[in-house]
Amino acid sequence: MGDTLEFNDIHTELKGSWNDGRLRFSKQSVVYKSHKTGKVDSIPAPELSAAQWRRVCLGHGIKLATSTGLVYRYDGFRDTDFEKISAFFKTNYKVELAEKDMCVKGWNWGTAKFTGSLLSFDVSDSPVFEIPLSSVSQCATGKNEVTVEFHQNDDAEVSLMEVRFYVPPNTGDDGSDPVEAFAQNVLSKADVIQATGDAVCVFKELQCLTPRGRYDIRIYPTFLHLHGKTFDYKIPYTTVLRLFLLPHKDQRQMFFVISLDPPIKQGQTRYHFLILLFSKDEELSLALNMSEDEVEKRYEGKLSKNMSGPLFEIVSRVMKALVNRKITVPGNFQGHSRSQCITCAYKASSGLLYPLERGFIYVHKPPVHLRFEEISCVNFARGTTTTRSFDFEIETKQSNQYTFSNIEREEYGKLFDFVNAKKLNIKNRGFKEGMKGADGYSDSDEDQHDAYLERMKEEGKIREEGDGSDESEGDSDESFNPGEEDDDVPEEYDSNASESDSEADDGDSEEESSKRKVCD
C-alpha cells in the first residue's frame, strides 16, 4: 500500500449545499480541498480519534472525529473503497474504521446526543440525523420545547429554516431544567454572534468601497462588526476565505480585500468581497484593549499592545492575527508602466486587474477572484472599439467566461509572458505574432476563422473592384437608366421610372414606354 490515498468527487455538506472536492489521506494528515472555494480542511493524524463508515445518500461516507471536538463528514465513496481505507487507517492512524448503520425506521422519538460540535438524534443507538452546531444561528426555548434556527446558504435550492424538539418535562438529577440544559448545549457550540464584552480594538470611519460607505470597524475575538449610518454587519472569522493587500496603480492608495463565504447580505444584494481603501500617507497609533500578557499569550507575538504606523499596515496586521490567514500580495508581475496591475474594464465599469502568483483578482466593481486551478483557458482577443487595445478573456472549467476589455496594447507582451510562465492554456497561441501588425488581431482559435471578418473583407474587395461594373447589385440603383436598357427589366418598375423621369427627359423615354404598353 502506498503512502497516500486520494479520492476525487468527494462531497461535503455546507449549510444545506453540496460542495465537491478532492480528499487525500497521508501518513501525516487528512486533507480535503473544495473545488468551489479552494478552502482546505487539514486534520493532523495525531488528532484523529474516531472514524465511521456509513451508507448515505451519495453512496458511502466517512465521519471523522478529532480529539479537539471537531467532526468532519465526507460522502461519495464506493462500496469497494472500504477495505483499502480501513487497512490504511489501521496501519497509519491506529484508528479502527467502524461500520455504522443509519436508522431508517422513520421514528420521531429518540435521544439527543451532543458530541463535540455535533448534535445527533438517535433511535435504538442508531443515528437518524445529525446537525452540525456551527450551522445554528439561534436557539429559542418555550414550554417543553426548543427551537433551533439555521444559517441560510444562497447556493442551496431548498433551505432548512428550523427544527423543533419536544423535551419531556422531568427534571434532571441535579434539579436543572432539561429545556434550558438542551439549549445551553446547543448555544455552547452554535455560531451565534453576540457582541458581548469589549472590542479588541476599533477603527473609525474607514472608507469601504464594497459595500459602499464609511464604516466603524470593531474587532472582536471571534467576529468583525461593521457599523455604518444605515447598515450593520457582523462577520464571523470562520467565513473569511482569503485576505488581499493590493497597491493602487497611482502608488498612493492601497486596497485591502476580504473574501467571504457565505457573503454578507444587504437586501437582495450579496457581497462576496469586503473592500477597504486606504491612503498610504494616513498614520495611526493603536492601543489594544488587552493587557500585555494577554496579547502575548493569545496572539504569540503577532500583535503588540501598542502599535503605530500606516493605517493599512495596522488593519492588515490585526486582521491577519485574528483571522489566522495569510495575506496575499501581488507577485513578480510588472506591467508596461512598472505597476503590479493592469487598467481594464469589466462589464460596465473600469477597474484594475492584478495577476497574482496563484490567480487573478479584479477590483473593484464587481470584484472577481479567479484561481489558476479553476481556469480552463485564456484568450487574447482584438479590441472591439480600437486597435490600440485588446481584450483578455478567461474561461473557467465551469464554462463561465470573464472578459476584461480595453487593455492597452503595450501591456500585451508582459501579460502574455506571465500567462505563459504560469502554464495556463492559451486558446489562440498564434496571437502574439499577430500583435506586431495592426491587422493581426484575432479573437478565435488558430484552427478557426472569423467568418464575419472574412465576409467583410470579401465585400470590401468586391466594392473596390466593381465600382464600374453593371453586374454589381449595389451599384445598380445609381447606374440604372431606363432609357438605355430595353430588356430584362420589370415592366411595372420601368413604367413608373419613365413616368417619374418624363418631365426631366426630352420625351424619348415617354415614347418608349408607350410603345411597350402597346406591345403588351
Short mmCIF file of N, CA and C in Angstrom, two decimals, residues 2-120:
data_model
loop_
_atom_site.label_atom_id
_atom_site.label_comp_id
_atom_site.label_asym_id
_atom_site.label_seq_id
_atom_site.Cartn_x
_atom_site.Cartn_y
_atom_site.Cartn_z
N GLY A 2 0.48 2.26 -0.78
CA GLY A 2 1.27 3.47 -0.87
C GLY A 2 1.16 4.33 0.37
N ASP A 3 1.90 5.44 0.33
CA ASP A 3 1.90 6.36 1.46
C ASP A 3 0.67 7.25 1.49
N THR A 4 -0.05 7.34 0.37
CA THR A 4 -1.24 8.20 0.31
C THR A 4 -2.39 7.48 -0.39
N LEU A 5 -3.60 7.90 -0.05
CA LEU A 5 -4.81 7.51 -0.75
C LEU A 5 -5.51 8.79 -1.18
N GLU A 6 -5.93 8.85 -2.45
CA GLU A 6 -6.55 10.06 -2.95
C GLU A 6 -7.86 9.73 -3.65
N PHE A 7 -8.90 10.55 -3.39
CA PHE A 7 -10.22 10.33 -3.97
C PHE A 7 -10.74 11.65 -4.53
N ASN A 8 -11.24 11.60 -5.76
CA ASN A 8 -11.86 12.76 -6.39
C ASN A 8 -13.38 12.67 -6.26
N ASP A 9 -14.05 13.78 -6.52
CA ASP A 9 -15.51 13.86 -6.46
C ASP A 9 -16.05 13.41 -5.11
N ILE A 10 -15.40 13.86 -4.06
CA ILE A 10 -15.90 13.63 -2.70
C ILE A 10 -16.66 14.87 -2.26
N HIS A 11 -17.82 14.67 -1.64
CA HIS A 11 -18.72 15.78 -1.33
C HIS A 11 -18.77 16.03 0.18
N THR A 12 -18.92 17.28 0.52
CA THR A 12 -19.17 17.66 1.91
C THR A 12 -20.34 18.63 1.93
N GLU A 13 -21.16 18.52 2.97
CA GLU A 13 -22.36 19.35 3.08
C GLU A 13 -22.04 20.61 3.88
N LEU A 14 -22.39 21.77 3.32
CA LEU A 14 -22.16 23.05 3.99
C LEU A 14 -23.47 23.83 4.01
N LYS A 15 -24.12 23.83 5.15
CA LYS A 15 -25.36 24.59 5.35
C LYS A 15 -26.39 24.32 4.25
N GLY A 16 -26.58 23.04 3.96
CA GLY A 16 -27.62 22.65 3.02
C GLY A 16 -27.19 22.57 1.58
N SER A 17 -25.93 22.84 1.27
CA SER A 17 -25.45 22.80 -0.12
C SER A 17 -24.29 21.82 -0.22
N TRP A 18 -24.29 21.03 -1.30
CA TRP A 18 -23.22 20.05 -1.51
C TRP A 18 -22.06 20.71 -2.25
N ASN A 19 -20.86 20.56 -1.71
CA ASN A 19 -19.64 21.04 -2.36
C ASN A 19 -18.76 19.85 -2.66
N ASP A 20 -18.27 19.77 -3.91
CA ASP A 20 -17.40 18.66 -4.26
C ASP A 20 -15.94 19.09 -4.14
N GLY A 21 -15.08 18.10 -4.01
CA GLY A 21 -13.66 18.40 -3.86
C GLY A 21 -12.81 17.13 -3.91
N ARG A 22 -11.58 17.27 -3.46
CA ARG A 22 -10.63 16.16 -3.50
C ARG A 22 -10.16 15.86 -2.08
N LEU A 23 -10.15 14.56 -1.72
CA LEU A 23 -9.77 14.13 -0.38
C LEU A 23 -8.51 13.27 -0.47
N ARG A 24 -7.53 13.59 0.39
CA ARG A 24 -6.29 12.82 0.38
C ARG A 24 -5.94 12.39 1.81
N PHE A 25 -5.69 11.07 1.94
CA PHE A 25 -5.19 10.51 3.19
C PHE A 25 -3.69 10.30 3.06
N SER A 26 -2.92 10.87 3.97
CA SER A 26 -1.48 10.63 4.00
C SER A 26 -1.09 10.24 5.42
N LYS A 27 0.16 9.84 5.61
CA LYS A 27 0.60 9.43 6.94
C LYS A 27 0.56 10.56 7.95
N GLN A 28 0.73 11.81 7.47
CA GLN A 28 0.80 12.95 8.38
C GLN A 28 -0.57 13.59 8.65
N SER A 29 -1.50 13.53 7.67
CA SER A 29 -2.75 14.27 7.83
C SER A 29 -3.82 13.77 6.86
N VAL A 30 -5.03 14.27 7.09
CA VAL A 30 -6.16 14.11 6.15
C VAL A 30 -6.46 15.49 5.60
N VAL A 31 -6.43 15.64 4.27
CA VAL A 31 -6.60 16.96 3.65
C VAL A 31 -7.75 16.90 2.65
N TYR A 32 -8.68 17.84 2.78
CA TYR A 32 -9.78 17.97 1.83
C TYR A 32 -9.76 19.37 1.24
N LYS A 33 -9.82 19.47 -0.09
CA LYS A 33 -9.81 20.76 -0.77
C LYS A 33 -11.07 20.91 -1.62
N SER A 34 -11.82 21.97 -1.35
CA SER A 34 -13.06 22.23 -2.08
C SER A 34 -12.76 22.78 -3.47
N HIS A 35 -13.42 22.23 -4.49
CA HIS A 35 -13.25 22.74 -5.85
C HIS A 35 -13.89 24.11 -6.01
N LYS A 36 -14.95 24.38 -5.27
CA LYS A 36 -15.68 25.63 -5.45
C LYS A 36 -14.93 26.82 -4.86
N THR A 37 -14.51 26.69 -3.62
CA THR A 37 -13.90 27.83 -2.92
C THR A 37 -12.39 27.73 -2.79
N GLY A 38 -11.82 26.53 -2.99
CA GLY A 38 -10.39 26.34 -2.78
C GLY A 38 -10.01 26.23 -1.31
N LYS A 39 -11.00 26.23 -0.42
CA LYS A 39 -10.73 26.14 1.01
C LYS A 39 -10.22 24.74 1.36
N VAL A 40 -9.25 24.68 2.26
CA VAL A 40 -8.61 23.42 2.61
C VAL A 40 -8.90 23.09 4.07
N ASP A 41 -9.41 21.88 4.32
CA ASP A 41 -9.55 21.33 5.67
C ASP A 41 -8.40 20.35 5.89
N SER A 42 -7.63 20.59 6.93
CA SER A 42 -6.50 19.72 7.22
C SER A 42 -6.64 19.17 8.64
N ILE A 43 -6.61 17.85 8.77
CA ILE A 43 -6.71 17.19 10.07
C ILE A 43 -5.39 16.48 10.35
N PRO A 44 -4.59 16.94 11.30
CA PRO A 44 -3.35 16.24 11.63
C PRO A 44 -3.64 14.81 12.11
N ALA A 45 -2.84 13.86 11.68
CA ALA A 45 -3.06 12.45 12.03
C ALA A 45 -3.11 12.21 13.54
N PRO A 46 -2.26 12.85 14.37
CA PRO A 46 -2.35 12.59 15.81
C PRO A 46 -3.66 13.01 16.45
N GLU A 47 -4.37 13.96 15.83
CA GLU A 47 -5.64 14.45 16.40
C GLU A 47 -6.82 13.55 16.04
N LEU A 48 -6.66 12.63 15.10
CA LEU A 48 -7.76 11.78 14.66
C LEU A 48 -8.07 10.76 15.75
N SER A 49 -9.31 10.79 16.27
CA SER A 49 -9.66 9.91 17.40
C SER A 49 -10.66 8.82 17.05
N ALA A 50 -11.52 9.02 16.06
CA ALA A 50 -12.52 8.02 15.70
C ALA A 50 -12.91 8.18 14.24
N ALA A 51 -13.34 7.08 13.63
CA ALA A 51 -13.75 7.09 12.22
C ALA A 51 -14.90 6.11 12.03
N GLN A 52 -15.90 6.52 11.26
CA GLN A 52 -17.06 5.67 10.98
C GLN A 52 -17.30 5.60 9.48
N TRP A 53 -17.73 4.43 9.03
CA TRP A 53 -18.11 4.18 7.63
C TRP A 53 -19.61 3.98 7.59
N ARG A 54 -20.32 4.79 6.77
CA ARG A 54 -21.77 4.77 6.79
C ARG A 54 -22.35 4.78 5.37
N ARG A 55 -23.54 4.21 5.25
CA ARG A 55 -24.30 4.27 4.00
C ARG A 55 -25.09 5.56 4.00
N VAL A 56 -24.87 6.42 3.01
CA VAL A 56 -25.53 7.72 2.95
C VAL A 56 -26.16 7.92 1.58
N CYS A 57 -26.72 9.12 1.37
CA CYS A 57 -27.47 9.36 0.12
C CYS A 57 -26.55 9.34 -1.10
N LEU A 58 -25.30 9.79 -0.96
CA LEU A 58 -24.36 9.77 -2.08
C LEU A 58 -23.38 8.61 -1.92
N GLY A 59 -23.87 7.40 -2.04
CA GLY A 59 -23.00 6.22 -1.91
C GLY A 59 -22.68 5.94 -0.45
N HIS A 60 -21.39 5.97 -0.12
CA HIS A 60 -20.94 5.74 1.25
C HIS A 60 -20.17 6.97 1.74
N GLY A 61 -20.15 7.12 3.05
CA GLY A 61 -19.50 8.29 3.62
C GLY A 61 -18.63 7.94 4.81
N ILE A 62 -17.73 8.87 5.16
CA ILE A 62 -16.84 8.71 6.31
C ILE A 62 -17.09 9.87 7.27
N LYS A 63 -17.22 9.54 8.55
CA LYS A 63 -17.34 10.55 9.60
C LYS A 63 -16.08 10.46 10.46
N LEU A 64 -15.36 11.58 10.55
CA LEU A 64 -14.11 11.63 11.30
C LEU A 64 -14.28 12.55 12.50
N ALA A 65 -13.84 12.09 13.67
CA ALA A 65 -13.88 12.89 14.89
C ALA A 65 -12.45 13.12 15.37
N THR A 66 -12.19 14.33 15.90
CA THR A 66 -10.85 14.66 16.38
C THR A 66 -10.86 14.82 17.90
N SER A 67 -9.69 14.82 18.46
CA SER A 67 -9.55 14.98 19.90
C SER A 67 -9.90 16.39 20.36
N THR A 68 -9.95 17.35 19.43
CA THR A 68 -10.31 18.73 19.78
C THR A 68 -11.82 18.97 19.73
N GLY A 69 -12.61 17.92 19.43
CA GLY A 69 -14.06 18.05 19.42
C GLY A 69 -14.67 18.37 18.07
N LEU A 70 -13.86 18.47 17.02
CA LEU A 70 -14.39 18.76 15.68
C LEU A 70 -14.82 17.48 14.99
N VAL A 71 -15.82 17.60 14.13
CA VAL A 71 -16.35 16.45 13.38
C VAL A 71 -16.37 16.82 11.90
N TYR A 72 -15.85 15.92 11.06
CA TYR A 72 -15.82 16.12 9.60
C TYR A 72 -16.56 14.96 8.94
N ARG A 73 -17.37 15.29 7.91
CA ARG A 73 -18.12 14.26 7.19
C ARG A 73 -17.88 14.41 5.69
N TYR A 74 -17.51 13.30 5.06
CA TYR A 74 -17.23 13.30 3.63
C TYR A 74 -17.99 12.15 2.98
N ASP A 75 -18.72 12.46 1.90
CA ASP A 75 -19.54 11.46 1.20
C ASP A 75 -19.09 11.31 -0.24
N GLY A 76 -19.51 10.19 -0.85
CA GLY A 76 -19.21 9.96 -2.26
C GLY A 76 -18.27 8.81 -2.52
N PHE A 77 -18.02 7.95 -1.52
CA PHE A 77 -17.15 6.79 -1.71
C PHE A 77 -17.94 5.63 -2.30
N ARG A 78 -17.21 4.71 -2.91
CA ARG A 78 -17.83 3.48 -3.41
C ARG A 78 -17.73 2.39 -2.35
N ASP A 79 -18.57 1.37 -2.49
CA ASP A 79 -18.58 0.27 -1.53
C ASP A 79 -17.23 -0.45 -1.49
N THR A 80 -16.56 -0.47 -2.64
CA THR A 80 -15.28 -1.20 -2.73
C THR A 80 -14.13 -0.44 -2.07
N ASP A 81 -14.34 0.84 -1.70
CA ASP A 81 -13.27 1.62 -1.09
C ASP A 81 -13.06 1.28 0.38
N PHE A 82 -14.01 0.59 0.98
CA PHE A 82 -13.95 0.36 2.43
C PHE A 82 -12.70 -0.40 2.84
N GLU A 83 -12.37 -1.48 2.13
CA GLU A 83 -11.26 -2.34 2.55
C GLU A 83 -9.94 -1.59 2.57
N LYS A 84 -9.64 -0.84 1.50
CA LYS A 84 -8.34 -0.17 1.44
C LYS A 84 -8.26 1.01 2.42
N ILE A 85 -9.40 1.72 2.62
CA ILE A 85 -9.38 2.82 3.59
C ILE A 85 -9.22 2.28 5.01
N SER A 86 -9.93 1.19 5.31
CA SER A 86 -9.84 0.58 6.64
C SER A 86 -8.42 0.12 6.93
N ALA A 87 -7.78 -0.53 5.95
CA ALA A 87 -6.41 -1.00 6.14
C ALA A 87 -5.44 0.17 6.30
N PHE A 88 -5.67 1.25 5.55
CA PHE A 88 -4.81 2.43 5.64
C PHE A 88 -4.92 3.08 7.02
N PHE A 89 -6.15 3.17 7.54
CA PHE A 89 -6.36 3.76 8.86
C PHE A 89 -5.68 2.93 9.95
N LYS A 90 -5.78 1.61 9.86
CA LYS A 90 -5.15 0.76 10.87
C LYS A 90 -3.63 0.91 10.85
N THR A 91 -3.07 0.96 9.65
CA THR A 91 -1.61 0.99 9.51
C THR A 91 -1.03 2.34 9.91
N ASN A 92 -1.67 3.43 9.47
CA ASN A 92 -1.05 4.75 9.63
C ASN A 92 -1.61 5.58 10.78
N TYR A 93 -2.90 5.41 11.08
CA TYR A 93 -3.52 6.24 12.12
C TYR A 93 -3.79 5.48 13.41
N LYS A 94 -3.68 4.14 13.35
CA LYS A 94 -4.01 3.29 14.50
C LYS A 94 -5.44 3.54 14.96
N VAL A 95 -6.33 3.74 13.99
CA VAL A 95 -7.74 4.00 14.26
C VAL A 95 -8.58 2.98 13.52
N GLU A 96 -9.57 2.43 14.18
CA GLU A 96 -10.45 1.44 13.57
C GLU A 96 -11.55 2.15 12.80
N LEU A 97 -11.74 1.79 11.53
CA LEU A 97 -12.83 2.35 10.73
C LEU A 97 -14.07 1.48 10.97
N ALA A 98 -14.93 1.95 11.87
CA ALA A 98 -16.09 1.16 12.27
C ALA A 98 -17.27 1.40 11.33
N GLU A 99 -17.99 0.31 11.02
CA GLU A 99 -19.20 0.43 10.20
C GLU A 99 -20.38 0.78 11.10
N LYS A 100 -21.16 1.78 10.68
CA LYS A 100 -22.29 2.24 11.47
C LYS A 100 -23.50 2.37 10.57
N ASP A 101 -24.61 1.73 10.97
CA ASP A 101 -25.85 1.78 10.20
C ASP A 101 -26.70 2.96 10.65
N MET A 102 -27.30 3.64 9.69
CA MET A 102 -28.24 4.73 9.99
C MET A 102 -29.63 4.15 10.24
N CYS A 103 -30.40 4.80 11.10
CA CYS A 103 -31.76 4.35 11.38
C CYS A 103 -32.71 4.89 10.31
N VAL A 104 -33.47 4.00 9.69
CA VAL A 104 -34.42 4.41 8.64
C VAL A 104 -35.85 3.99 9.00
N LYS A 105 -36.13 3.88 10.30
CA LYS A 105 -37.46 3.48 10.73
C LYS A 105 -38.49 4.59 10.54
N GLY A 106 -38.03 5.84 10.53
CA GLY A 106 -38.96 6.95 10.41
C GLY A 106 -39.55 7.40 11.73
N TRP A 107 -38.97 6.97 12.84
CA TRP A 107 -39.48 7.37 14.15
C TRP A 107 -39.06 8.81 14.45
N ASN A 108 -39.91 9.51 15.21
CA ASN A 108 -39.58 10.88 15.60
C ASN A 108 -39.37 10.99 17.12
N TRP A 109 -39.16 9.88 17.78
CA TRP A 109 -38.93 9.88 19.22
C TRP A 109 -37.62 9.16 19.49
N GLY A 110 -36.68 9.88 20.09
CA GLY A 110 -35.39 9.25 20.32
C GLY A 110 -34.59 10.01 21.36
N THR A 111 -33.27 9.91 21.22
CA THR A 111 -32.36 10.51 22.18
C THR A 111 -31.46 11.52 21.47
N ALA A 112 -31.32 12.69 22.07
CA ALA A 112 -30.42 13.72 21.52
C ALA A 112 -29.08 13.60 22.22
N LYS A 113 -28.02 13.42 21.41
CA LYS A 113 -26.67 13.28 21.96
C LYS A 113 -25.78 14.40 21.42
N PHE A 114 -25.05 15.04 22.32
CA PHE A 114 -24.12 16.10 21.94
C PHE A 114 -22.70 15.55 21.99
N THR A 115 -22.07 15.51 20.80
CA THR A 115 -20.70 15.01 20.71
C THR A 115 -19.86 16.08 20.01
N GLY A 116 -19.05 16.78 20.78
CA GLY A 116 -18.25 17.85 20.20
C GLY A 116 -19.15 18.93 19.62
N SER A 117 -18.96 19.22 18.35
CA SER A 117 -19.75 20.25 17.67
C SER A 117 -20.91 19.66 16.88
N LEU A 118 -21.37 18.46 17.27
CA LEU A 118 -22.42 17.76 16.52
C LEU A 118 -23.55 17.36 17.45
N LEU A 119 -24.78 17.58 16.99
CA LEU A 119 -25.98 17.08 17.68
C LEU A 119 -26.51 15.90 16.89
N SER A 120 -26.58 14.75 17.52
CA SER A 120 -27.05 13.53 16.85
C SER A 120 -28.36 13.10 17.48
#
